[in-house]
Short mmCIF file of C-alpha atoms and ligand atoms in Angstrom, two decimals:
data_model
loop_
_atom_site.label_atom_id
_atom_site.label_comp_id
_atom_site.label_asym_id
_atom_site.label_seq_id
_atom_site.Cartn_x
_atom_site.Cartn_y
_atom_site.Cartn_z
CA MET A 1 5.91 -49.98 2.43
CA THR A 2 5.36 -47.65 5.41
CA GLU A 3 5.31 -43.96 4.69
CA GLN A 4 8.40 -42.11 5.84
CA LYS A 5 7.77 -39.67 8.68
CA PRO A 6 9.42 -36.29 9.31
CA ALA A 7 11.92 -36.28 12.20
CA VAL A 8 9.98 -33.82 14.39
CA ASP A 9 6.73 -31.89 14.39
CA MET A 10 6.95 -28.18 13.75
CA GLU A 11 5.29 -27.03 16.98
CA LYS A 12 7.89 -28.76 19.14
CA LEU A 13 10.72 -27.28 17.15
CA VAL A 14 9.30 -23.74 17.10
CA SER A 15 8.79 -23.93 20.85
CA LEU A 16 12.37 -25.13 21.47
CA CYS A 17 13.77 -22.43 19.16
CA ARG A 18 11.85 -19.69 20.97
CA ARG A 19 12.47 -20.97 24.49
CA ARG A 20 16.19 -21.50 24.07
CA GLY A 21 16.97 -18.38 22.05
CA PHE A 22 17.44 -19.73 18.54
CA ILE A 23 14.64 -17.85 16.77
CA TYR A 24 12.09 -15.24 17.91
CA PRO A 25 9.22 -13.62 15.98
CA SER A 26 10.39 -10.24 14.66
CA SER A 27 9.30 -7.14 16.66
CA GLU A 28 7.59 -9.45 19.14
CA ILE A 29 6.77 -6.75 21.69
CA TYR A 30 4.63 -5.09 19.01
CA GLY A 31 2.84 -8.32 18.22
CA GLY A 32 5.33 -9.55 15.60
CA LEU A 33 5.63 -8.87 11.88
CA SER A 34 4.22 -11.53 9.61
CA SER A 35 6.82 -14.03 8.38
CA CYS A 36 9.82 -12.06 9.67
CA TRP A 37 12.10 -13.70 12.22
CA ASP A 38 14.93 -12.65 14.51
CA TYR A 39 17.77 -15.07 15.15
CA GLY A 40 18.61 -15.00 18.87
CA PRO A 41 21.94 -15.67 20.58
CA LEU A 42 22.00 -19.35 19.58
CA GLY A 43 20.37 -18.92 16.18
CA VAL A 44 22.90 -16.35 15.08
CA GLU A 45 25.72 -18.80 15.89
CA LEU A 46 23.98 -21.65 14.05
CA LYS A 47 23.47 -19.48 10.99
CA ARG A 48 27.05 -18.17 11.06
CA ASN A 49 28.30 -21.75 11.28
CA ILE A 50 26.15 -22.86 8.33
CA LYS A 51 27.45 -19.98 6.21
CA GLN A 52 31.01 -20.66 7.29
CA ALA A 53 30.71 -24.38 6.45
CA TRP A 54 29.29 -23.51 3.01
CA TRP A 55 31.97 -20.89 2.31
CA ARG A 56 34.66 -23.28 3.41
CA ALA A 57 33.39 -26.08 1.16
CA VAL A 58 32.67 -24.02 -1.95
CA VAL A 59 35.27 -21.21 -1.77
CA GLN A 60 38.12 -21.90 0.66
CA GLU A 61 38.72 -25.53 -0.25
CA ARG A 62 38.51 -24.98 -4.03
CA ASP A 63 40.79 -23.44 -6.60
CA ASP A 64 38.02 -22.73 -9.09
CA MET A 65 35.81 -20.35 -7.10
CA ALA A 66 35.89 -16.65 -6.25
CA GLY A 67 33.80 -14.95 -3.55
CA LEU A 68 31.69 -11.84 -3.95
CA ASP A 69 29.56 -9.54 -1.81
CA ALA A 70 27.46 -7.42 -4.18
CA SER A 71 25.16 -4.59 -3.20
CA ILE A 72 21.53 -5.39 -2.33
CA LEU A 73 20.34 -2.39 -4.35
CA MET A 74 21.21 -2.75 -8.03
CA HIS A 75 20.61 -0.71 -11.18
CA PRO A 76 16.91 -1.11 -12.09
CA GLN A 77 17.89 -2.29 -15.58
CA VAL A 78 19.30 -5.45 -13.97
CA TRP A 79 15.73 -6.53 -13.22
CA ALA A 80 14.52 -5.68 -16.71
CA ALA A 81 17.32 -7.80 -18.20
CA SER A 82 16.83 -10.70 -15.81
CA GLY A 83 13.11 -10.95 -16.51
CA HIS A 84 12.13 -10.17 -12.91
CA LEU A 85 10.22 -6.97 -13.76
CA GLU A 86 8.01 -8.85 -16.15
CA GLY A 87 8.02 -12.41 -14.98
CA PHE A 88 8.74 -12.57 -11.22
CA ALA A 89 5.08 -12.57 -10.31
CA ASP A 90 2.48 -14.91 -8.87
CA PRO A 91 -1.26 -14.95 -9.61
CA MET A 92 -3.05 -13.43 -6.62
CA VAL A 93 -6.74 -13.63 -5.72
CA GLU A 94 -8.55 -11.72 -2.98
CA CYS A 95 -11.55 -12.81 -0.93
CA LYS A 96 -14.43 -10.35 -1.50
CA ASN A 97 -15.71 -11.07 1.99
CA CYS A 98 -12.71 -11.19 4.40
CA HIS A 99 -10.16 -9.56 2.03
CA LEU A 100 -7.48 -12.14 2.70
CA ARG A 101 -5.17 -12.63 -0.29
CA TRP A 102 -4.11 -15.99 -1.65
CA LYS A 103 -1.66 -17.30 -4.18
CA GLY A 104 -3.98 -18.41 -7.02
CA ASP A 105 -2.10 -21.56 -8.00
CA ASP A 106 -2.03 -22.84 -4.37
CA LEU A 107 -5.81 -23.08 -4.07
CA ALA A 108 -7.71 -26.32 -4.43
CA SER A 109 -11.16 -24.70 -4.84
CA ASP A 110 -12.79 -21.46 -6.12
CA SER A 111 -13.69 -20.15 -2.67
CA CYS A 112 -11.70 -18.53 0.14
CA PRO A 113 -9.93 -21.20 2.27
CA SER A 114 -10.51 -19.04 5.36
CA CYS A 115 -14.19 -18.00 5.21
CA GLY A 116 -15.52 -19.69 2.06
CA GLY A 117 -16.21 -16.28 0.46
CA GLU A 118 -16.13 -15.51 -3.25
CA LEU A 119 -12.71 -14.79 -4.77
CA THR A 120 -11.72 -12.08 -7.27
CA GLU A 121 -10.28 -12.96 -10.68
CA PRO A 122 -6.52 -13.66 -10.42
CA ARG A 123 -4.18 -10.75 -11.16
CA MET A 124 -0.40 -10.95 -11.41
CA PHE A 125 1.47 -9.64 -8.38
CA ASN A 126 5.19 -8.84 -8.64
CA LEU A 127 7.16 -10.27 -5.73
CA MET A 128 9.91 -7.63 -5.70
CA PHE A 129 9.95 -5.02 -2.92
CA LYS A 130 10.07 -1.56 -4.43
CA THR A 131 11.65 1.48 -2.83
CA PHE A 132 13.04 4.87 -3.87
CA MET A 133 16.62 6.04 -4.18
CA GLY A 134 17.15 9.52 -2.72
CA PRO A 135 14.59 11.85 -1.17
CA VAL A 136 12.14 12.14 -4.09
CA GLU A 137 9.56 9.40 -4.51
CA GLU A 138 9.35 9.48 -8.28
CA ASP A 139 9.10 6.63 -10.72
CA ALA A 140 12.49 7.53 -12.15
CA ASP A 141 14.06 6.83 -8.74
CA VAL A 142 12.52 3.40 -8.17
CA VAL A 143 14.94 0.68 -7.04
CA TYR A 144 14.25 -2.86 -5.87
CA LEU A 145 15.50 -4.94 -2.98
CA ARG A 146 17.14 -7.88 -4.73
CA PRO A 147 15.02 -11.05 -4.77
CA GLU A 148 18.11 -13.25 -5.38
CA THR A 149 21.88 -12.77 -5.04
CA ALA A 150 22.49 -14.33 -8.48
CA GLN A 151 22.28 -11.14 -10.55
CA GLY A 152 25.18 -9.55 -8.65
CA MET A 153 27.37 -12.40 -9.87
CA PHE A 154 26.27 -12.21 -13.52
CA VAL A 155 26.89 -8.47 -13.77
CA ASN A 156 30.33 -8.88 -12.16
CA PHE A 157 31.39 -11.79 -14.37
CA GLN A 158 33.76 -9.67 -16.49
CA ASN A 159 35.16 -7.88 -13.40
CA VAL A 160 36.03 -11.20 -11.77
CA VAL A 161 37.61 -12.61 -14.96
CA ASN A 162 39.71 -9.46 -15.39
CA THR A 163 40.82 -9.09 -11.79
CA THR A 164 41.40 -12.71 -10.78
CA ARG A 165 42.49 -14.14 -14.15
CA LYS A 166 40.32 -17.18 -13.44
CA ARG A 167 39.83 -19.40 -16.48
CA LEU A 168 36.78 -21.53 -17.29
CA PRO A 169 35.39 -23.57 -15.67
CA PHE A 170 35.14 -21.43 -12.53
CA GLY A 171 32.48 -20.09 -10.22
CA ILE A 172 31.49 -17.05 -8.23
CA ALA A 173 29.96 -17.61 -4.80
CA GLN A 174 27.96 -15.23 -2.68
CA ILE A 175 25.96 -15.21 0.55
CA GLY A 176 23.48 -12.46 1.27
CA LYS A 177 20.07 -11.17 2.23
CA VAL A 178 17.27 -11.21 -0.31
CA PHE A 179 13.67 -10.03 -0.17
CA ARG A 180 10.49 -11.37 -1.74
CA ASN A 181 7.02 -10.03 -1.12
CA GLU A 182 5.60 -13.56 -1.01
CA ILE A 183 1.78 -13.70 -1.09
CA THR A 184 1.56 -16.68 1.20
CA VAL A 185 4.22 -17.38 3.76
CA GLY A 186 4.52 -19.79 6.61
CA ASN A 187 5.96 -22.96 8.04
CA PHE A 188 8.20 -20.99 10.39
CA ILE A 189 11.44 -19.92 8.65
CA PHE A 190 10.74 -22.09 5.58
CA ARG A 191 9.08 -19.31 3.58
CA SER A 192 9.58 -15.74 4.70
CA ARG A 193 9.80 -12.34 3.05
CA GLU A 194 13.37 -11.62 4.10
CA PHE A 195 15.88 -14.45 3.99
CA GLU A 196 19.44 -15.31 3.11
CA GLN A 197 20.72 -17.20 0.10
CA MET A 198 24.02 -19.02 -0.53
CA GLU A 199 24.42 -19.10 -4.30
CA ILE A 200 27.04 -20.29 -6.75
CA GLU A 201 27.15 -19.27 -10.40
CA PHE A 202 29.49 -21.72 -12.09
CA PHE A 203 30.62 -20.66 -15.59
CA VAL A 204 31.41 -23.47 -18.04
CA LYS A 205 32.06 -24.05 -21.72
CA PRO A 206 28.84 -24.91 -23.61
CA GLY A 207 28.78 -28.65 -24.24
CA THR A 208 30.27 -29.42 -20.81
CA ASP A 209 27.21 -28.06 -18.98
CA GLU A 210 25.43 -31.40 -18.59
CA ASP A 211 28.44 -32.95 -16.82
CA TRP A 212 28.83 -29.94 -14.55
CA PHE A 213 25.13 -29.99 -13.73
CA ASN A 214 25.45 -33.62 -12.62
CA TYR A 215 28.64 -32.84 -10.71
CA TRP A 216 27.05 -29.98 -8.74
CA THR A 217 23.85 -31.84 -7.86
CA GLU A 218 25.96 -34.64 -6.31
CA GLU A 219 28.42 -32.23 -4.70
CA ARG A 220 25.67 -30.24 -3.03
CA LEU A 221 23.84 -33.32 -1.77
CA ASN A 222 27.11 -34.52 -0.26
CA TRP A 223 27.55 -31.22 1.56
CA TYR A 224 24.29 -31.79 3.46
CA LEU A 225 25.32 -35.37 4.23
CA LYS A 226 28.68 -34.21 5.58
CA LEU A 227 26.84 -31.90 7.94
CA GLY A 228 25.07 -34.91 9.35
CA ILE A 229 21.68 -34.70 7.61
CA ARG A 230 20.33 -38.20 7.13
CA ARG A 231 20.25 -39.50 3.55
CA GLU A 232 16.73 -40.84 3.90
CA ASN A 233 15.48 -37.31 4.61
CA LEU A 234 16.97 -35.92 1.38
CA ARG A 235 15.96 -36.55 -2.21
CA PHE A 236 16.51 -35.17 -5.70
CA ARG A 237 13.44 -33.88 -7.50
CA PRO A 238 14.05 -33.09 -11.17
CA HIS A 239 11.74 -30.41 -12.61
CA THR A 240 9.36 -31.31 -15.41
CA GLU A 241 9.49 -29.31 -18.67
CA GLU A 242 6.34 -27.39 -17.64
CA GLU A 243 7.68 -26.16 -14.31
CA LEU A 244 11.12 -25.03 -15.54
CA ALA A 245 11.79 -21.33 -14.87
CA HIS A 246 12.07 -19.11 -17.98
CA TYR A 247 15.88 -19.05 -17.73
CA ALA A 248 16.44 -22.77 -17.05
CA ARG A 249 17.32 -25.58 -19.44
CA LYS A 250 17.25 -28.08 -16.62
CA CYS A 251 16.69 -27.96 -12.86
CA SER A 252 16.70 -30.37 -9.96
CA ASP A 253 15.69 -29.56 -6.41
CA ILE A 254 17.33 -31.09 -3.40
CA ASP A 255 14.30 -31.68 -1.17
CA TYR A 256 14.26 -32.28 2.57
CA LEU A 257 11.52 -34.08 4.48
CA PHE A 258 10.40 -31.07 6.57
CA PRO A 259 7.67 -31.45 9.22
CA MET A 260 5.05 -30.36 6.64
CA GLY A 261 6.38 -32.86 4.06
CA TRP A 262 8.95 -32.96 1.26
CA ALA A 263 9.93 -29.46 0.12
CA GLU A 264 12.77 -27.65 -1.64
CA LEU A 265 15.94 -27.07 0.32
CA GLU A 266 18.13 -26.09 -2.63
CA GLY A 267 17.71 -25.79 -6.39
CA VAL A 268 20.40 -26.66 -8.94
CA ALA A 269 19.76 -25.16 -12.39
CA ASN A 270 21.41 -25.21 -15.77
CA ARG A 271 20.76 -21.59 -16.85
CA GLY A 272 22.51 -21.94 -20.22
CA ASP A 273 23.69 -18.57 -21.58
CA PHE A 274 20.43 -16.77 -20.73
CA ASP A 275 21.82 -14.39 -18.10
CA LEU A 276 25.02 -13.25 -19.79
CA VAL A 277 23.22 -12.80 -23.13
CA GLN A 278 20.49 -10.72 -21.49
CA HIS A 279 22.91 -8.51 -19.53
CA ALA A 280 25.09 -8.00 -22.62
CA LYS A 281 21.97 -6.94 -24.55
CA TYR A 282 20.65 -4.53 -21.91
CA SER A 283 24.02 -3.02 -20.89
CA GLY A 284 25.60 -2.91 -24.33
CA LYS A 285 28.79 -4.45 -22.86
CA SER A 286 30.24 -7.67 -24.19
CA LEU A 287 30.12 -10.54 -21.72
CA ASP A 288 31.91 -12.99 -24.03
CA TYR A 289 34.73 -15.14 -22.81
CA PHE A 290 37.93 -15.63 -24.77
CA ASP A 291 39.41 -19.11 -24.57
CA ASP A 292 43.23 -18.70 -24.84
CA GLU A 293 43.72 -22.33 -25.83
CA THR A 294 41.19 -22.66 -28.64
CA LYS A 295 41.24 -18.90 -29.51
CA GLU A 296 37.43 -18.95 -29.50
CA HIS A 297 35.00 -16.29 -28.21
CA PHE A 298 31.82 -17.62 -26.67
CA VAL A 299 29.21 -16.90 -23.99
CA PRO A 300 29.66 -19.33 -21.09
CA TYR A 301 26.83 -21.47 -19.77
CA ILE A 302 26.00 -21.24 -16.09
CA ILE A 303 25.25 -23.95 -13.55
CA GLU A 304 23.60 -22.51 -10.45
CA PRO A 305 23.35 -24.31 -7.10
CA SER A 306 21.14 -21.97 -5.03
CA ALA A 307 20.55 -22.71 -1.35
CA GLY A 308 18.73 -20.92 1.47
CA VAL A 309 20.51 -20.32 4.77
CA ASP A 310 17.23 -20.28 6.68
CA ARG A 311 15.93 -23.48 5.07
CA THR A 312 19.26 -25.15 5.79
CA ALA A 313 18.96 -24.01 9.43
CA LEU A 314 15.45 -25.47 9.57
CA ALA A 315 16.53 -28.77 8.00
CA VAL A 316 19.55 -29.02 10.31
CA LEU A 317 17.40 -28.38 13.39
CA CYS A 318 14.72 -30.87 12.31
CA ASP A 319 17.28 -33.56 11.57
CA ALA A 320 19.15 -33.00 14.84
CA TYR A 321 16.05 -33.06 17.06
CA HIS A 322 15.94 -36.22 19.09
CA GLU A 323 14.06 -37.51 22.13
CA GLU A 324 15.04 -40.50 24.23
CA PRO A 325 13.89 -42.04 27.51
CA ASP A 326 15.81 -40.79 30.52
CA LYS A 327 14.70 -42.64 33.65
CA ASP A 328 11.18 -41.23 34.19
CA GLU A 329 11.67 -38.30 31.88
CA ILE A 330 12.46 -37.60 28.25
CA ARG A 331 15.89 -36.35 27.27
CA VAL A 332 15.63 -33.88 24.39
CA LEU A 333 18.83 -33.37 22.45
CA LEU A 334 19.95 -31.70 19.28
CA ARG A 335 22.45 -33.99 17.62
CA LEU A 336 24.04 -31.10 15.76
CA HIS A 337 27.25 -31.62 13.83
CA PRO A 338 30.04 -30.03 15.95
CA ALA A 339 30.82 -27.60 13.12
CA LEU A 340 27.26 -26.26 13.36
CA ALA A 341 26.63 -26.35 17.13
CA PRO A 342 26.26 -22.81 18.56
CA PHE A 343 28.51 -23.67 21.52
CA LYS A 344 31.25 -26.25 21.04
CA VAL A 345 31.87 -26.72 24.75
CA ALA A 346 30.11 -25.86 28.02
CA VAL A 347 32.21 -25.38 31.14
CA LEU A 348 30.38 -26.36 34.32
CA PRO A 349 31.78 -26.04 37.85
CA LEU A 350 30.17 -28.74 39.99
CA SER A 351 29.07 -26.08 42.49
CA ARG A 352 29.38 -22.34 43.00
CA ARG A 353 32.18 -22.81 45.56
CA GLU A 354 34.82 -20.14 45.05
CA GLN A 355 37.75 -22.47 44.36
CA LEU A 356 35.78 -24.41 41.74
CA VAL A 357 34.49 -21.27 40.05
CA ALA A 358 38.04 -19.86 39.85
CA VAL A 359 39.33 -22.95 38.02
CA ALA A 360 36.26 -23.19 35.80
CA LYS A 361 36.55 -19.50 34.82
CA GLU A 362 40.21 -19.99 33.98
CA VAL A 363 39.43 -23.07 31.88
CA SER A 364 36.62 -21.30 30.01
CA ALA A 365 38.74 -18.17 29.38
CA ASP A 366 41.37 -20.40 27.82
CA LEU A 367 38.89 -22.35 25.66
CA ARG A 368 37.17 -19.12 24.52
CA GLN A 369 40.31 -18.31 22.57
CA HIS A 370 39.38 -21.19 20.27
CA TRP A 371 35.59 -21.70 20.30
CA MET A 372 32.23 -20.35 21.40
CA ILE A 373 31.95 -21.50 25.02
CA SER A 374 28.99 -21.56 27.38
CA TYR A 375 29.72 -21.10 31.08
CA ASP A 376 26.92 -22.30 33.34
CA ASP A 377 26.92 -22.63 37.13
CA ALA A 378 23.16 -22.46 37.84
CA GLN A 379 21.20 -25.50 39.17
CA SER A 380 22.17 -29.15 39.51
CA ILE A 381 24.77 -30.69 37.21
CA GLY A 382 22.13 -33.04 35.75
CA ARG A 383 19.87 -30.11 34.82
CA ARG A 384 22.80 -28.29 33.28
CA TYR A 385 23.78 -31.30 31.15
CA ARG A 386 20.19 -31.50 29.89
CA ARG A 387 20.17 -27.78 29.04
CA GLN A 388 23.30 -28.22 26.96
CA ASP A 389 21.88 -31.37 25.30
CA GLU A 390 18.82 -29.40 24.25
CA ILE A 391 20.88 -26.74 22.46
CA GLY A 392 23.24 -29.26 20.88
CA THR A 393 26.50 -28.53 22.74
CA PRO A 394 28.74 -31.50 21.81
CA PHE A 395 30.88 -31.48 24.98
CA CYS A 396 30.55 -30.45 28.62
CA VAL A 397 33.64 -29.98 30.78
CA THR A 398 33.02 -30.40 34.48
CA VAL A 399 35.31 -29.01 37.17
CA ASP A 400 34.85 -30.85 40.48
CA PHE A 401 36.56 -30.96 43.88
CA GLN A 402 39.01 -33.58 42.72
CA SER A 403 40.08 -31.17 39.97
CA LEU A 404 41.56 -28.95 42.67
CA GLU A 405 43.84 -31.82 43.67
CA ASP A 406 44.71 -33.62 40.45
CA ASN A 407 44.32 -30.80 37.88
CA GLN A 408 42.01 -33.00 35.85
CA VAL A 409 38.50 -32.36 34.51
CA THR A 410 35.72 -34.52 33.09
CA ILE A 411 34.63 -34.30 29.45
CA ARG A 412 31.10 -35.57 28.80
CA GLU A 413 29.94 -36.28 25.28
CA ARG A 414 26.40 -35.21 24.30
CA ASP A 415 25.11 -38.15 22.25
CA SER A 416 26.53 -41.13 24.16
CA MET A 417 26.78 -39.29 27.52
CA ASN A 418 30.08 -41.11 28.00
CA GLN A 419 32.74 -39.42 30.10
CA ILE A 420 36.50 -39.32 30.18
CA ARG A 421 38.84 -37.61 32.59
CA VAL A 422 41.76 -35.61 31.25
CA PRO A 423 44.55 -33.35 32.61
CA ILE A 424 43.66 -29.66 32.16
CA SER A 425 46.92 -29.25 30.25
CA GLU A 426 45.58 -31.73 27.63
CA LEU A 427 42.04 -30.33 27.54
CA LYS A 428 42.24 -28.05 24.51
CA ASN A 429 43.99 -30.59 22.27
CA THR A 430 41.64 -33.37 23.38
CA LEU A 431 38.55 -31.26 22.65
CA GLN A 432 39.99 -30.24 19.31
CA ALA A 433 40.49 -33.88 18.31
CA LYS A 434 37.01 -34.84 19.47
CA LEU A 435 35.36 -31.88 17.72
CA GLU A 436 37.07 -33.09 14.57
CA GLY A 437 35.47 -36.49 15.04
CA GLN A 438 37.93 -38.60 17.03
CA ASP A 439 36.31 -41.28 19.16
CA VAL A 440 35.46 -40.06 22.63
CA PHE A 441 37.39 -42.92 24.24
CA VAL A 442 40.72 -42.04 22.59
CA LEU A 443 42.58 -40.66 25.56
CA PRO A 444 45.35 -38.07 25.88
CA PRO A 445 48.44 -38.81 28.09
CA GLY A 446 47.23 -39.21 31.67
CA GLY A 447 43.58 -39.48 30.60
CA GLN A 448 41.19 -42.22 31.72
CA ILE A 449 37.77 -43.64 30.89
CA TRP A 450 35.57 -42.17 33.56
CA LYS A 451 31.97 -43.18 33.32
CA VAL A 452 29.52 -44.67 30.89
CA GLU A 453 26.24 -43.01 31.80
CA ASN A 454 23.21 -45.20 32.33
CA LYS A 455 20.65 -44.01 29.82
CA GLY A 456 17.84 -45.34 31.99
CA GLU A 457 16.58 -47.74 29.32
N1 LIG B 501 18.75 -17.70 -8.16
C1 LIG B 501 17.83 -18.77 -8.15
C2 LIG B 501 16.86 -18.70 -7.08
O1 LIG B 501 16.76 -17.69 -6.37
P1 LIG B 501 14.93 -20.04 -5.89
O2 LIG B 501 14.55 -21.48 -6.03
O3 LIG B 501 13.87 -19.02 -6.08
O4 LIG B 501 16.14 -19.83 -6.92
C3 LIG B 501 16.73 -20.56 -4.07
O5 LIG B 501 15.60 -19.83 -4.46
C4 LIG B 501 16.65 -21.00 -2.63
O6 LIG B 501 16.32 -19.88 -1.79
C5 LIG B 501 15.54 -22.02 -2.34
O7 LIG B 501 15.96 -23.32 -2.64
C6 LIG B 501 15.31 -21.81 -0.86
O8 LIG B 501 16.29 -22.51 -0.10
C7 LIG B 501 15.54 -20.32 -0.69
N2 LIG B 501 14.25 -19.60 -0.68
C8 LIG B 501 13.51 -19.24 -1.75
N3 LIG B 501 12.41 -18.54 -1.36
C9 LIG B 501 12.45 -18.49 -0.01
C10 LIG B 501 11.59 -17.90 1.00
N4 LIG B 501 10.51 -17.19 0.68
N5 LIG B 501 11.94 -18.04 2.31
C11 LIG B 501 13.07 -18.72 2.65
N6 LIG B 501 13.91 -19.28 1.75
C12 LIG B 501 13.62 -19.17 0.44
#
């Protein structure tokens, strides 16, 4: 059996992301800040679209989920109850020669991977960022930047039950920034110190937890498939007993075949009653649930699908990256799902002639009411198509001289490069249908097949 290869190498992807405005190093003019990244004009759209697709699938389209946006700073006791103050730490070693620090359990040998120097004994290093509340830097005022969004949902469990009247089984979903002072970072946006999570805490009756765990692992895998990620680049990886986190009864990662190899994209955990029991103990408030049907009080179990926005962005970009022969050159395209593409449509006047620009501006102003649109009139039409291919724009609309006479424009599809010609009056509805997945050759009234582009093969 041949070994499966990642879809793209990291260098190519990082270069495309930088060049086209998806992702820049943070504070670049000052030389950057290790493992912090800024999402540029296209990256911010991609990320917003990922979050929107997730929210739509797990909150909007379901009756058993409630959204939440909890504060990043939480009462310090939260982290005592959750086990983060004591247990959210990695063993760290330092090179006595070059003073670089390494995560102890990542090292294959006893010497420094950089200079070969002698290493110190491992000591535990807590991954939470500490800061102070108010103007006095005293221990009593220490607060932490949250290292996961999950705790905000546990401590609001009773609030959500009381205010929404949701009955078990139901979930709370949240998207937000989290911070971890990781010892070793790298692989672009895969592991950074500031990132975003999309987490669900799904509360269920004990005894039904196994079924819900299986349900959510399948459901979450299907979400990635629906966004166009190829099945062969995804796998489940159940955790062994030894690697289970202190709170977990069971856990399975959804791994993606990233350029550096298989690695975790999302984790699904059965957390049992650990979190609600701990918070009830530390806060002194009951976090029991009363079942109106059976008249029982019990502490719900929690199933937690926890995904990273940045890792999803990386997986989506890797999976979409594609190169194909184009006469004497290579056409680079991002085959992004239309729901994720930063721009849905690019409007391109064939030339900068005044009459063409006027129509193209009018067309783009109209389409902007519905989607993110790119307007581009610089360089040859071929170059402009390629620019849009490279950033994953699913459709280009071209306004040419004939448009001035017949009020029709050309729609060109990114992946097949096929073209149809449609009346401007039908443009919005046609694009809508095609963005929702209708075949590019289904024509509106008055439309016609225009051109099947020669791919130069
Ligand atoms: N509440 C459970 C929890 O936080 P986790 O496995 O530590 O679980 C969940 O994190 C997800 O967050 C991961 O699957 C990954 O997508 C993302 N993630 C974790 N650490 C990250 C980092 N340093 N940089 C980017 N994403 C990260």
